[in-house]
Structure formats: structure tokens, C-alpha cells
Amino acid sequence: MRTHAVFLTRAGECELMDKELPPIGPGEVLMKVDASSMCYSTYKALKLGAQHKRVPDDLSTNPVMTGHEFTGTIAEVGSALSDRYRVGEHIVIQPAMGLPSGYSPGYSYSTYGGDATYTIVPDFAIERGAILPYSSDFAANGCLAEPMMCIIGAFHANFHTTQYVYEHRMGIKPKGNLALLGAAGPMGLGTIEYALNGPYLPRTIVVTDIDQERLNRAAKLLPPSLLEGSGRKLVYLNTAGIDDPTELLMAQTDGEGYDDVFVFAANEELVELADTIKASDCCLNLFAGPTNEKFSARFNFYDVHYESSHVVGTSGGARSDMEEGLALASEGKLNPALMVTHIGGLDAVPPTLKNFPKIGGGKKLFYTSVRMPLIPIDEFRDHVPEDPRFAGLADICESNDNVWSREAEQYLLKHWGSDSESGATSSTTRAFSGASSSVE
């Protein structure tokens, strides 16, 4: 089986290449990838190459497939797994395998990654629960099960205590006060929706940001009116230029403070703001992953001793977290596609990855059977003069507040997915093979 896949070849370089996959083993599964999404952690791997802890040292001679957020269908089942899986079954991949090396798809293997038409799910990944059944044919939400897993895992990782009772009660405080700082971006949207509809039901949810456009969109997609009559409230606040953001935030809780605070940017000022709005027994979660190994901020350790303040940080999540997210999505309580702002084909992965910090917006979603540059959803209409197919896609998206949907996905696959892999891929492969994808 031949696959067309994006490979990390060395620090700063990636290429879309054609590769012959080996026959699958008895304990392996061949997966036809339907779609993948991208996050900043893949850019970190591109930038660092073999210096990244998950990227093998022999990268220059053994390139690895990129992409760890992906979904698809089973194309072939190894002989030892015939009683567990069937061809045509929709699945999503849980990338965290718990290996001592930290290796995972999208960083570490030459035949296991999501930015590909076909990939092999190896036996050691399957043994660790990598394959999850997916009951929907909406590929976008399958891809986004991984970022939702990270959000859900973070909520479960917070903890609270009772004085002199030395037990941790895991999870954010039910019916408590929750602050989400710097949280109007894509991951913030998923977090807000989980706070609204997940198991904890905080009575107060305050979302801050310094970008009014992002706040406006968040408030449009997840309006405070959703909580009318529930005894709960959702508040959006722009803290840019505010003389005393602590006072503004504390006022939303009538001076009580917050039981749980999530920080969505590795920013010293934001962390120190979080420190000033804590209630007793508050748990502060540094959700943003710092790139600076020496990142630090001032924190009140008097409160650690006398007010039982806690600090946690999370990265990734457990299989159970992903299962919870998929279940909530199937029940209509979560729509992870809210996070998506850009759509592209497999050929759009390399230029997107090398320019990732410059692009902005939310989640970037790629369809492996499609050949199309990365385009913001709200700019589809601009491309109609060059390609009339965009008219129908723009109509669908604009009627849905430019939120990506199953209807839009089906239209895209019908009108763009008909390009033959041999013709479309060979041209894009030539365009990227041997071309530098160095980070600028």
C-alpha cells in the first residue's frame, strides 16, 4: 500500500512524499486517514527536530510522519485482531501511549502519523488503547477529540482539599467559581463549552481575553443567554487597559474569589493575575505550555500555607478523557468543530506547519483526500472568482456563523475529494519534495 504523507526530515524541514508502507503485522491495523488537525506542539517538533524529546535521534536518515490529531476508517485488519476490529469501522486515535520514551504518532514513527492518506497503527499502540471507536461520520469532530481530551483531562487534574483531611478531591469544584484567563481562542472555546455542559456545572464562568474580536465571536457562539434561568452565569471580560483587573474579576464573584483558575497563555502577568483572584483552596491550572524552560512568575506562598492554594499543569489526557469527549459530542453537548477556523488539503500541511505561528486563528483542519491550500472559513467567498466551487461552501458556512459543520465537510469531500490521488498528489509531491520547508 502506498501512502502520501508529510514527513519531518530534519529541524525546520518537512516534505509531502510518496512512501510504500510495509505489509501490516498480525497485531496491526491499516488505517485510511480521513482528516487531521494541527496544533502548536507539532510546530515545536518541526523547529527542534531531533532535539525534541519525542523525535528520534536518527531523524535525518529516518524521517517521521507528522500529525497526532486524526481520524479515519479501518482499511485492513491484522489476523490476530479479526475479532476486535472490522474493515470500514470509523475510529479515532488516542496518541498518548505511556511509553517511557514519550514517543507517539506524529513525532516518532515513519509509518504512524495522521498527516497521511494511509498509516499503520502498530501493535504496541493498539495494546495501549490507541484505537477508539467513533460512531459519527463527521471527521472534524473525530480529529478534535484529541484537543478536547486535553481540556477534559485538565478539568479532572485540578483538585481540592478539606482542612486537616489529607485527601485530594479530583476535578474542579462542582458549582464553584471558575475563571478562564486568556481563553477566547480555539482551545478556550472548547473549554467554555465543556464548562457549560460537562459534569461540574460551575455556577460562575468568567472568560477573559485582551482581543475584543475573539471575545465577540466566543460570546456569539456560546452566549451568556445559554445559562438563563439556571442560576448560573457566563461572563466575558476584556481586560486590556483595565487599571485593576483583579477588582473587575473579583466583582463577578461578589468578592468570594475563584475556586479554579485556568491560564491559557504562558504569560507572567496573566499568571500573577490568576494568583490575585484565588479563593481559599483554589487550584490554579497552567493550561498553556511554556516554550521557555525558565518561565516563572511570582506566586503567593503565604496562601499556599494558610489558604491551601494549589498549582497544577497538564499536558495531554487519558483514554477515558477522550471517551468522555466523544460521548458528550455524540449527545450534542459538545461541538469541538467550534475550534476550527481554517480548512485545507494534505498539500497544505507543509506550508502551514512551517508558518504556523504567523497564521493565527484557531484549529487548522486538513482532509487527506483533498488538494487545496489552507483557507480561513470566513474567506471562502473571496475564492469564488477563481473557483466557483467555493460559492456553495461559503453558503453553507455563512449560514452557520462560519462554524465548520458536517454539511460543509460533505460538500468539500464531494466537490474536492474527486481529484485522483495519483494525479493531484504527484504534482504536489514534486512541489514539496526537495523544497526547503525551513522555518522562516
Short mmCIF file of N, CA, C and O in Angstrom, two decimals, residues 207-333:
data_model
loop_
_atom_site.label_atom_id
_atom_site.label_comp_id
_atom_site.label_asym_id
_atom_site.label_seq_id
_atom_site.Cartn_x
_atom_site.Cartn_y
_atom_site.Cartn_z
N VAL A 207 -14.74 34.46 31.53
CA VAL A 207 -13.76 34.29 30.45
C VAL A 207 -13.13 35.64 30.15
O VAL A 207 -13.84 36.61 29.88
N THR A 208 -11.80 35.71 30.20
CA THR A 208 -11.13 36.96 29.88
C THR A 208 -10.28 36.80 28.62
O THR A 208 -9.86 35.71 28.27
N ASP A 209 -10.03 37.93 27.99
CA ASP A 209 -9.10 38.00 26.86
C ASP A 209 -8.77 39.47 26.67
O ASP A 209 -9.41 40.34 27.26
N ILE A 210 -7.77 39.74 25.83
CA ILE A 210 -7.45 41.14 25.51
C ILE A 210 -7.77 41.43 24.04
O ILE A 210 -7.44 42.51 23.55
N ASP A 211 -8.39 40.49 23.36
CA ASP A 211 -8.76 40.63 21.96
C ASP A 211 -10.29 40.68 21.87
O ASP A 211 -10.95 39.65 22.02
N GLN A 212 -10.84 41.87 21.62
CA GLN A 212 -12.28 42.03 21.63
C GLN A 212 -12.95 41.24 20.51
O GLN A 212 -14.06 40.73 20.67
N GLU A 213 -12.28 41.11 19.37
CA GLU A 213 -12.86 40.34 18.27
C GLU A 213 -13.04 38.88 18.67
O GLU A 213 -14.07 38.27 18.37
N ARG A 214 -12.04 38.33 19.32
CA ARG A 214 -12.16 36.93 19.78
C ARG A 214 -13.25 36.80 20.83
O ARG A 214 -14.03 35.83 20.82
N LEU A 215 -13.34 37.77 21.74
CA LEU A 215 -14.39 37.73 22.75
C LEU A 215 -15.77 37.82 22.12
O LEU A 215 -16.70 37.12 22.52
N ASN A 216 -15.89 38.68 21.12
CA ASN A 216 -17.19 38.82 20.45
C ASN A 216 -17.62 37.52 19.80
O ASN A 216 -18.79 37.13 19.86
N ARG A 217 -16.66 36.85 19.14
CA ARG A 217 -17.01 35.59 18.48
C ARG A 217 -17.37 34.52 19.52
O ARG A 217 -18.33 33.77 19.34
N ALA A 218 -16.60 34.45 20.60
CA ALA A 218 -16.91 33.48 21.65
C ALA A 218 -18.31 33.72 22.21
O ALA A 218 -19.09 32.78 22.41
N ALA A 219 -18.64 34.99 22.45
CA ALA A 219 -19.95 35.33 23.02
C ALA A 219 -21.08 35.08 22.03
O ALA A 219 -22.22 34.83 22.43
N LYS A 220 -20.76 35.13 20.73
CA LYS A 220 -21.77 34.83 19.72
C LYS A 220 -22.03 33.34 19.63
O LYS A 220 -23.18 32.89 19.54
N LEU A 221 -20.95 32.55 19.67
CA LEU A 221 -21.10 31.10 19.54
C LEU A 221 -21.59 30.46 20.83
O LEU A 221 -22.35 29.48 20.80
N LEU A 222 -21.15 30.98 21.98
CA LEU A 222 -21.53 30.44 23.29
C LEU A 222 -22.02 31.60 24.15
O LEU A 222 -21.32 32.08 25.04
N PRO A 223 -23.21 32.09 23.89
CA PRO A 223 -23.69 33.30 24.55
C PRO A 223 -24.06 33.08 26.02
O PRO A 223 -24.46 31.97 26.41
N PRO A 224 -23.95 34.13 26.84
CA PRO A 224 -24.36 34.02 28.24
C PRO A 224 -25.82 33.61 28.40
O PRO A 224 -26.19 33.02 29.43
N SER A 225 -26.64 33.88 27.39
CA SER A 225 -28.06 33.53 27.47
C SER A 225 -28.29 32.03 27.58
O SER A 225 -29.39 31.59 27.97
N LEU A 226 -27.29 31.21 27.26
CA LEU A 226 -27.43 29.76 27.39
C LEU A 226 -27.71 29.35 28.83
O LEU A 226 -28.27 28.27 29.07
N LEU A 227 -27.32 30.19 29.78
CA LEU A 227 -27.50 29.86 31.20
C LEU A 227 -28.67 30.57 31.84
O LEU A 227 -28.86 30.47 33.05
N GLU A 228 -29.47 31.27 31.06
CA GLU A 228 -30.62 31.98 31.63
C GLU A 228 -31.56 31.00 32.34
O GLU A 228 -31.90 29.95 31.81
N GLY A 229 -31.94 31.38 33.56
CA GLY A 229 -32.88 30.57 34.33
C GLY A 229 -32.26 29.38 35.03
O GLY A 229 -32.96 28.64 35.72
N SER A 230 -30.93 29.22 34.91
CA SER A 230 -30.28 28.05 35.52
C SER A 230 -29.66 28.36 36.87
O SER A 230 -29.22 27.44 37.58
N GLY A 231 -29.61 29.64 37.25
CA GLY A 231 -28.91 30.01 38.47
C GLY A 231 -27.41 30.09 38.28
O GLY A 231 -26.67 30.30 39.24
N ARG A 232 -26.96 29.93 37.06
CA ARG A 232 -25.53 30.02 36.73
C ARG A 232 -25.32 31.22 35.81
O ARG A 232 -26.28 31.76 35.24
N LYS A 233 -24.07 31.64 35.65
CA LYS A 233 -23.81 32.77 34.76
C LYS A 233 -22.49 32.60 34.03
O LYS A 233 -21.54 31.99 34.54
N LEU A 234 -22.46 33.15 32.83
CA LEU A 234 -21.27 33.18 31.98
C LEU A 234 -20.99 34.63 31.64
O LEU A 234 -21.88 35.35 31.15
N VAL A 235 -19.74 35.06 31.89
CA VAL A 235 -19.37 36.46 31.69
C VAL A 235 -18.11 36.52 30.82
O VAL A 235 -17.16 35.76 31.06
N TYR A 236 -18.11 37.42 29.84
CA TYR A 236 -16.93 37.68 29.02
C TYR A 236 -16.38 39.06 29.35
O TYR A 236 -17.13 40.04 29.37
N LEU A 237 -15.07 39.13 29.61
CA LEU A 237 -14.44 40.39 30.01
C LEU A 237 -13.19 40.66 29.19
O LEU A 237 -12.33 39.79 29.04
N ASN A 238 -13.07 41.88 28.69
CA ASN A 238 -11.84 42.33 28.04
C ASN A 238 -11.01 43.05 29.09
O ASN A 238 -11.41 44.10 29.61
N THR A 239 -9.85 42.50 29.43
CA THR A 239 -9.02 43.09 30.48
C THR A 239 -7.93 44.01 29.93
O THR A 239 -7.10 44.50 30.70
N ALA A 240 -7.93 44.24 28.63
CA ALA A 240 -6.92 45.12 28.03
C ALA A 240 -7.12 46.55 28.54
O ALA A 240 -8.23 47.10 28.47
N GLY A 241 -6.09 47.15 29.07
CA GLY A 241 -6.16 48.53 29.50
C GLY A 241 -6.90 48.76 30.80
O GLY A 241 -7.09 49.91 31.21
N ILE A 242 -7.33 47.70 31.47
CA ILE A 242 -8.04 47.85 32.74
C ILE A 242 -7.03 48.14 33.85
O ILE A 242 -6.03 47.43 34.01
N ASP A 243 -7.29 49.21 34.61
CA ASP A 243 -6.36 49.61 35.67
C ASP A 243 -6.23 48.54 36.75
O ASP A 243 -5.13 48.28 37.26
N ASP A 244 -7.36 47.94 37.12
CA ASP A 244 -7.33 46.94 38.18
C ASP A 244 -8.14 45.72 37.76
O ASP A 244 -9.30 45.56 38.16
N PRO A 245 -7.55 44.83 36.95
CA PRO A 245 -8.30 43.65 36.52
C PRO A 245 -8.68 42.73 37.68
O PRO A 245 -9.69 42.03 37.61
N THR A 246 -7.89 42.74 38.74
CA THR A 246 -8.24 41.92 39.90
C THR A 246 -9.58 42.34 40.47
O THR A 246 -10.46 41.50 40.74
N GLU A 247 -9.77 43.65 40.65
CA GLU A 247 -11.04 44.15 41.17
C GLU A 247 -12.20 43.79 40.26
O GLU A 247 -13.27 43.38 40.72
N LEU A 248 -11.99 43.91 38.94
CA LEU A 248 -13.04 43.59 37.97
C LEU A 248 -13.43 42.12 38.07
O LEU A 248 -14.62 41.78 38.07
N LEU A 249 -12.44 41.25 38.17
CA LEU A 249 -12.72 39.82 38.23
C LEU A 249 -13.35 39.42 39.57
O LEU A 249 -14.28 38.61 39.61
N MET A 250 -12.85 39.99 40.64
CA MET A 250 -13.41 39.66 41.96
C MET A 250 -14.86 40.11 42.07
O MET A 250 -15.68 39.45 42.74
N ALA A 251 -15.20 41.21 41.41
CA ALA A 251 -16.57 41.71 41.47
C ALA A 251 -17.57 40.71 40.88
O ALA A 251 -18.75 40.70 41.27
N GLN A 252 -17.11 39.87 39.95
CA GLN A 252 -18.03 38.90 39.33
C GLN A 252 -18.42 37.79 40.31
O GLN A 252 -19.38 37.06 40.08
N THR A 253 -17.67 37.67 41.41
CA THR A 253 -17.97 36.65 42.41
C THR A 253 -18.40 37.28 43.73
O THR A 253 -18.39 36.59 44.76
N ASP A 254 -18.74 38.56 43.71
CA ASP A 254 -19.10 39.29 44.92
C ASP A 254 -18.00 39.19 45.98
O ASP A 254 -18.27 39.09 47.18
N GLY A 255 -16.75 39.21 45.50
CA GLY A 255 -15.61 39.22 46.39
C GLY A 255 -15.17 37.86 46.90
O GLY A 255 -14.18 37.76 47.64
N GLU A 256 -15.88 36.79 46.52
CA GLU A 256 -15.52 35.45 47.01
C GLU A 256 -14.19 34.95 46.43
O GLU A 256 -13.46 34.21 47.09
N GLY A 257 -13.92 35.30 45.19
CA GLY A 257 -12.76 34.75 44.50
C GLY A 257 -13.12 33.47 43.76
O GLY A 257 -14.27 33.02 43.76
N TYR A 258 -12.11 32.86 43.17
CA TYR A 258 -12.34 31.73 42.27
C TYR A 258 -11.79 30.43 42.84
O TYR A 258 -10.68 30.38 43.36
N ASP A 259 -12.60 29.39 42.73
CA ASP A 259 -12.20 28.07 43.21
C ASP A 259 -11.22 27.41 42.25
O ASP A 259 -10.37 26.62 42.68
N ASP A 260 -11.36 27.72 40.97
CA ASP A 260 -10.47 27.17 39.95
C ASP A 260 -10.15 28.25 38.93
O ASP A 260 -11.03 29.00 38.50
N VAL A 261 -8.88 28.33 38.57
CA VAL A 261 -8.42 29.32 37.59
C VAL A 261 -7.56 28.60 36.56
O VAL A 261 -6.61 27.89 36.93
N PHE A 262 -7.90 28.78 35.29
CA PHE A 262 -7.11 28.21 34.19
C PHE A 262 -6.44 29.35 33.44
O PHE A 262 -7.10 30.35 33.09
N VAL A 263 -5.15 29.20 33.17
CA VAL A 263 -4.38 30.22 32.46
C VAL A 263 -4.03 29.68 31.08
O VAL A 263 -3.37 28.65 30.95
N PHE A 264 -4.47 30.39 30.04
CA PHE A 264 -4.36 29.90 28.66
C PHE A 264 -3.20 30.53 27.89
O PHE A 264 -3.10 30.31 26.69
N ALA A 265 -2.35 31.27 28.55
CA ALA A 265 -1.17 31.82 27.89
C ALA A 265 -0.03 31.82 28.90
O ALA A 265 -0.21 32.22 30.06
N ALA A 266 1.13 31.36 28.47
CA ALA A 266 2.30 31.34 29.36
C ALA A 266 2.86 32.75 29.45
O ALA A 266 3.90 33.08 28.88
N ASN A 267 2.14 33.56 30.19
CA ASN A 267 2.43 34.98 30.31
C ASN A 267 2.56 35.31 31.79
O ASN A 267 1.65 35.02 32.58
N GLU A 268 3.66 35.93 32.17
CA GLU A 268 3.91 36.21 33.58
C GLU A 268 2.81 37.05 34.19
O GLU A 268 2.33 36.78 35.31
N GLU A 269 2.38 38.09 33.48
CA GLU A 269 1.35 38.98 34.01
C GLU A 269 0.04 38.23 34.23
O GLU A 269 -0.67 38.45 35.23
N LEU A 270 -0.30 37.32 33.31
CA LEU A 270 -1.55 36.58 33.43
C LEU A 270 -1.50 35.61 34.60
O LEU A 270 -2.49 35.46 35.34
N VAL A 271 -0.36 34.95 34.79
CA VAL A 271 -0.22 34.04 35.93
C VAL A 271 -0.34 34.80 37.24
O VAL A 271 -0.99 34.35 38.19
N GLU A 272 0.26 35.98 37.30
CA GLU A 272 0.21 36.76 38.54
C GLU A 272 -1.19 37.34 38.78
O GLU A 272 -1.59 37.50 39.94
N LEU A 273 -1.93 37.61 37.71
CA LEU A 273 -3.33 37.99 37.88
C LEU A 273 -4.11 36.82 38.48
O LEU A 273 -4.92 37.01 39.40
N ALA A 274 -3.87 35.62 37.95
CA ALA A 274 -4.54 34.44 38.49
C ALA A 274 -4.30 34.30 39.99
O ALA A 274 -5.20 33.94 40.76
N ASP A 275 -3.09 34.61 40.42
CA ASP A 275 -2.73 34.48 41.83
C ASP A 275 -3.54 35.42 42.72
O ASP A 275 -3.81 35.11 43.88
N THR A 276 -3.96 36.55 42.16
CA THR A 276 -4.64 37.56 42.98
C THR A 276 -6.14 37.34 43.11
O THR A 276 -6.81 38.05 43.86
N ILE A 277 -6.69 36.38 42.38
CA ILE A 277 -8.15 36.21 42.40
C ILE A 277 -8.55 34.88 43.03
O ILE A 277 -9.70 34.46 42.92
N LYS A 278 -7.63 34.23 43.73
CA LYS A 278 -7.89 32.92 44.30
C LYS A 278 -8.81 33.02 45.52
O LYS A 278 -8.65 33.89 46.37
N ALA A 279 -9.72 32.07 45.60
CA ALA A 279 -10.45 31.83 46.84
C ALA A 279 -9.64 30.86 47.69
O ALA A 279 -8.61 30.33 47.24
N SER A 280 -10.06 30.62 48.90
CA SER A 280 -9.41 29.60 49.72
C SER A 280 -9.56 28.24 49.04
O SER A 280 -10.61 27.93 48.48
N ASP A 281 -8.50 27.44 49.07
CA ASP A 281 -8.49 26.11 48.44
C ASP A 281 -8.61 26.20 46.92
O ASP A 281 -9.10 25.28 46.27
N CYS A 282 -8.13 27.29 46.36
CA CYS A 282 -8.17 27.44 44.90
C CYS A 282 -7.11 26.56 44.24
O CYS A 282 -6.01 26.37 44.77
N CYS A 283 -7.45 26.05 43.06
CA CYS A 283 -6.48 25.31 42.26
C CYS A 283 -6.24 26.09 40.96
O CYS A 283 -7.17 26.36 40.20
N LEU A 284 -4.99 26.46 40.75
CA LEU A 284 -4.60 27.20 39.55
C LEU A 284 -3.98 26.22 38.56
O LEU A 284 -3.03 25.51 38.90
N ASN A 285 -4.51 26.18 37.36
CA ASN A 285 -4.02 25.27 36.33
C ASN A 285 -3.34 26.06 35.22
O ASN A 285 -3.99 26.85 34.53
N LEU A 286 -2.02 25.87 35.07
CA LEU A 286 -1.31 26.49 33.96
C LEU A 286 -1.54 25.61 32.73
O LEU A 286 -0.81 24.66 32.48
N PHE A 287 -2.60 25.91 32.00
CA PHE A 287 -3.00 25.09 30.86
C PHE A 287 -2.08 25.33 29.67
O PHE A 287 -1.85 24.42 28.86
N ALA A 288 -1.57 26.53 29.53
CA ALA A 288 -0.68 26.85 28.41
C ALA A 288 0.69 26.21 28.65
O ALA A 288 1.24 26.27 29.75
N GLY A 289 1.25 25.63 27.60
CA GLY A 289 2.58 25.03 27.71
C GLY A 289 3.66 26.05 27.39
O GLY A 289 3.76 26.52 26.26
N PRO A 290 4.50 26.42 28.35
CA PRO A 290 5.57 27.38 28.07
C PRO A 290 6.61 26.81 27.11
O PRO A 290 6.88 25.61 27.12
N THR A 291 7.14 27.66 26.26
CA THR A 291 8.26 27.24 25.40
C THR A 291 9.60 27.59 26.06
O THR A 291 10.62 27.02 25.71
N ASN A 292 9.56 28.51 27.01
CA ASN A 292 10.75 28.91 27.74
C ASN A 292 10.92 28.00 28.96
O ASN A 292 10.09 28.00 29.86
N GLU A 293 11.99 27.22 28.98
CA GLU A 293 12.21 26.28 30.08
C GLU A 293 12.42 26.97 31.41
O GLU A 293 12.31 26.34 32.46
N LYS A 294 12.70 28.26 31.40
CA LYS A 294 12.92 29.00 32.64
C LYS A 294 11.76 29.94 32.96
O LYS A 294 11.89 30.84 33.78
N PHE A 295 10.60 29.71 32.32
CA PHE A 295 9.44 30.56 32.58
C PHE A 295 9.07 30.50 34.06
O PHE A 295 8.97 29.44 34.66
N SER A 296 8.86 31.67 34.64
CA SER A 296 8.47 31.75 36.04
C SER A 296 7.64 33.00 36.27
O SER A 296 7.62 33.91 35.44
N ALA A 297 6.95 33.03 37.39
CA ALA A 297 6.14 34.19 37.77
C ALA A 297 6.01 34.20 39.29
O ALA A 297 6.20 33.18 39.97
N ARG A 298 5.70 35.36 39.84
CA ARG A 298 5.53 35.48 41.29
C ARG A 298 4.25 34.77 41.72
O ARG A 298 3.23 34.82 41.04
N PHE A 299 4.33 34.09 42.87
CA PHE A 299 3.17 33.37 43.40
C PHE A 299 3.18 33.49 44.91
O PHE A 299 4.24 33.40 45.55
N ASN A 300 2.00 33.70 45.49
CA ASN A 300 1.88 33.96 46.91
C ASN A 300 1.94 32.65 47.71
O ASN A 300 0.96 31.90 47.78
N PHE A 301 3.08 32.38 48.31
CA PHE A 301 3.24 31.14 49.06
C PHE A 301 2.66 31.24 50.47
O PHE A 301 2.49 30.21 51.13
N TYR A 302 2.35 32.44 50.93
CA TYR A 302 1.59 32.58 52.18
C TYR A 302 0.25 31.88 52.01
O TYR A 302 -0.21 31.16 52.90
N ASP A 303 -0.35 32.08 50.83
CA ASP A 303 -1.65 31.45 50.56
C ASP A 303 -1.52 29.93 50.42
O ASP A 303 -2.46 29.19 50.73
N VAL A 304 -0.39 29.47 49.94
CA VAL A 304 -0.18 28.03 49.86
C VAL A 304 -0.25 27.42 51.26
O VAL A 304 -0.87 26.37 51.49
N HIS A 305 0.37 28.11 52.22
CA HIS A 305 0.41 27.58 53.59
C HIS A 305 -0.91 27.76 54.33
O HIS A 305 -1.41 26.80 54.93
N TYR A 306 -1.48 28.98 54.23
CA TYR A 306 -2.63 29.28 55.07
C TYR A 306 -3.98 29.17 54.36
O TYR A 306 -5.02 29.06 55.02
N GLU A 307 -3.99 29.22 53.03
CA GLU A 307 -5.26 29.17 52.29
C GLU A 307 -5.37 27.94 51.39
O GLU A 307 -6.28 27.85 50.57
N SER A 308 -4.43 27.02 51.53
CA SER A 308 -4.46 25.76 50.77
C SER A 308 -4.51 25.98 49.27
O SER A 308 -5.24 25.30 48.54
N SER A 309 -3.75 26.94 48.77
CA SER A 309 -3.68 27.18 47.33
C SER A 309 -2.89 26.06 46.65
O SER A 309 -1.91 25.56 47.20
N HIS A 310 -3.32 25.67 45.46
CA HIS A 310 -2.67 24.59 44.71
C HIS A 310 -2.33 25.07 43.31
O HIS A 310 -3.01 25.94 42.74
N VAL A 311 -1.32 24.47 42.73
CA VAL A 311 -0.95 24.75 41.35
C VAL A 311 -0.74 23.41 40.63
O VAL A 311 -0.08 22.52 41.16
N VAL A 312 -1.34 23.29 39.45
CA VAL A 312 -1.12 22.10 38.63
C VAL A 312 -0.85 22.54 37.20
O VAL A 312 -1.10 23.68 36.81
N GLY A 313 -0.35 21.62 36.42
CA GLY A 313 -0.18 21.84 34.98
C GLY A 313 -0.44 20.53 34.28
O GLY A 313 -0.10 19.46 34.80
N THR A 314 -1.07 20.57 33.15
CA THR A 314 -1.42 19.34 32.46
C THR A 314 -1.01 19.41 31.00
O THR A 314 -0.97 20.47 30.39
N SER A 315 -0.74 18.24 30.44
CA SER A 315 -0.43 18.12 29.03
C SER A 315 -0.98 16.79 28.54
O SER A 315 -0.63 15.74 29.06
N GLY A 316 -1.88 16.83 27.56
CA GLY A 316 -2.48 15.61 27.07
C GLY A 316 -3.61 15.15 27.98
O GLY A 316 -4.17 15.92 28.77
N GLY A 317 -3.96 13.87 27.86
CA GLY A 317 -5.05 13.33 28.64
C GLY A 317 -5.08 11.82 28.53
O GLY A 317 -4.26 11.21 27.84
N ALA A 318 -6.03 11.20 29.21
CA ALA A 318 -6.15 9.75 29.24
C ALA A 318 -7.19 9.29 28.23
O ALA A 318 -8.01 10.08 27.74
N ARG A 319 -7.18 8.01 27.94
CA ARG A 319 -8.18 7.43 27.04
C ARG A 319 -9.59 7.74 27.55
O ARG A 319 -10.50 8.06 26.77
N SER A 320 -9.78 7.64 28.87
CA SER A 320 -11.11 7.91 29.44
C SER A 320 -11.56 9.34 29.17
O SER A 320 -12.76 9.61 29.02
N ASP A 321 -10.60 10.29 29.14
CA ASP A 321 -10.94 11.67 28.84
C ASP A 321 -11.44 11.80 27.40
O ASP A 321 -12.40 12.52 27.12
N MET A 322 -10.76 11.10 26.48
CA MET A 322 -11.20 11.14 25.08
C MET A 322 -12.55 10.48 24.92
O MET A 322 -13.42 10.97 24.18
N GLU A 323 -12.76 9.38 25.61
CA GLU A 323 -14.05 8.69 25.55
C GLU A 323 -15.17 9.59 26.06
O GLU A 323 -16.27 9.63 25.50
N GLU A 324 -14.88 10.34 27.12
CA GLU A 324 -15.88 11.26 27.66
C GLU A 324 -16.23 12.34 26.64
O GLU A 324 -17.40 12.68 26.43
N GLY A 325 -15.19 12.90 25.98
CA GLY A 325 -15.43 13.93 24.98
C GLY A 325 -16.24 13.42 23.81
O GLY A 325 -17.16 14.09 23.32
N LEU A 326 -15.92 12.22 23.34
CA LEU A 326 -16.66 11.63 22.23
C LEU A 326 -18.12 11.39 22.61
O LEU A 326 -19.04 11.61 21.81
N ALA A 327 -18.33 10.93 23.85
CA ALA A 327 -19.70 10.68 24.31
C ALA A 327 -20.50 11.98 24.38
O ALA A 327 -21.66 12.04 23.94
N LEU A 328 -19.89 13.04 24.92
CA LEU A 328 -20.59 14.32 25.02
C LEU A 328 -20.88 14.89 23.64
O LEU A 328 -21.92 15.51 23.41
N ALA A 329 -19.95 14.69 22.70
CA ALA A 329 -20.19 15.16 21.33
C ALA A 329 -21.33 14.39 20.69
O ALA A 329 -22.19 14.98 20.00
N SER A 330 -21.39 13.08 20.91
CA SER A 330 -22.46 12.28 20.33
C SER A 330 -23.82 12.64 20.91
O SER A 330 -24.85 12.49 20.25
N GLU A 331 -23.81 13.14 22.15
CA GLU A 331 -25.05 13.58 22.80
C GLU A 331 -25.44 15.00 22.42
O GLU A 331 -26.49 15.50 22.84
N GLY A 332 -24.59 15.67 21.64
CA GLY A 332 -24.87 17.05 21.24
C GLY A 332 -24.52 18.08 22.29
O GLY A 332 -24.86 19.26 22.13
N LYS A 333 -23.79 17.67 23.34
CA LYS A 333 -23.42 18.60 24.39
C LYS A 333 -22.11 19.33 24.09
O LYS A 333 -21.82 20.36 24.70
#
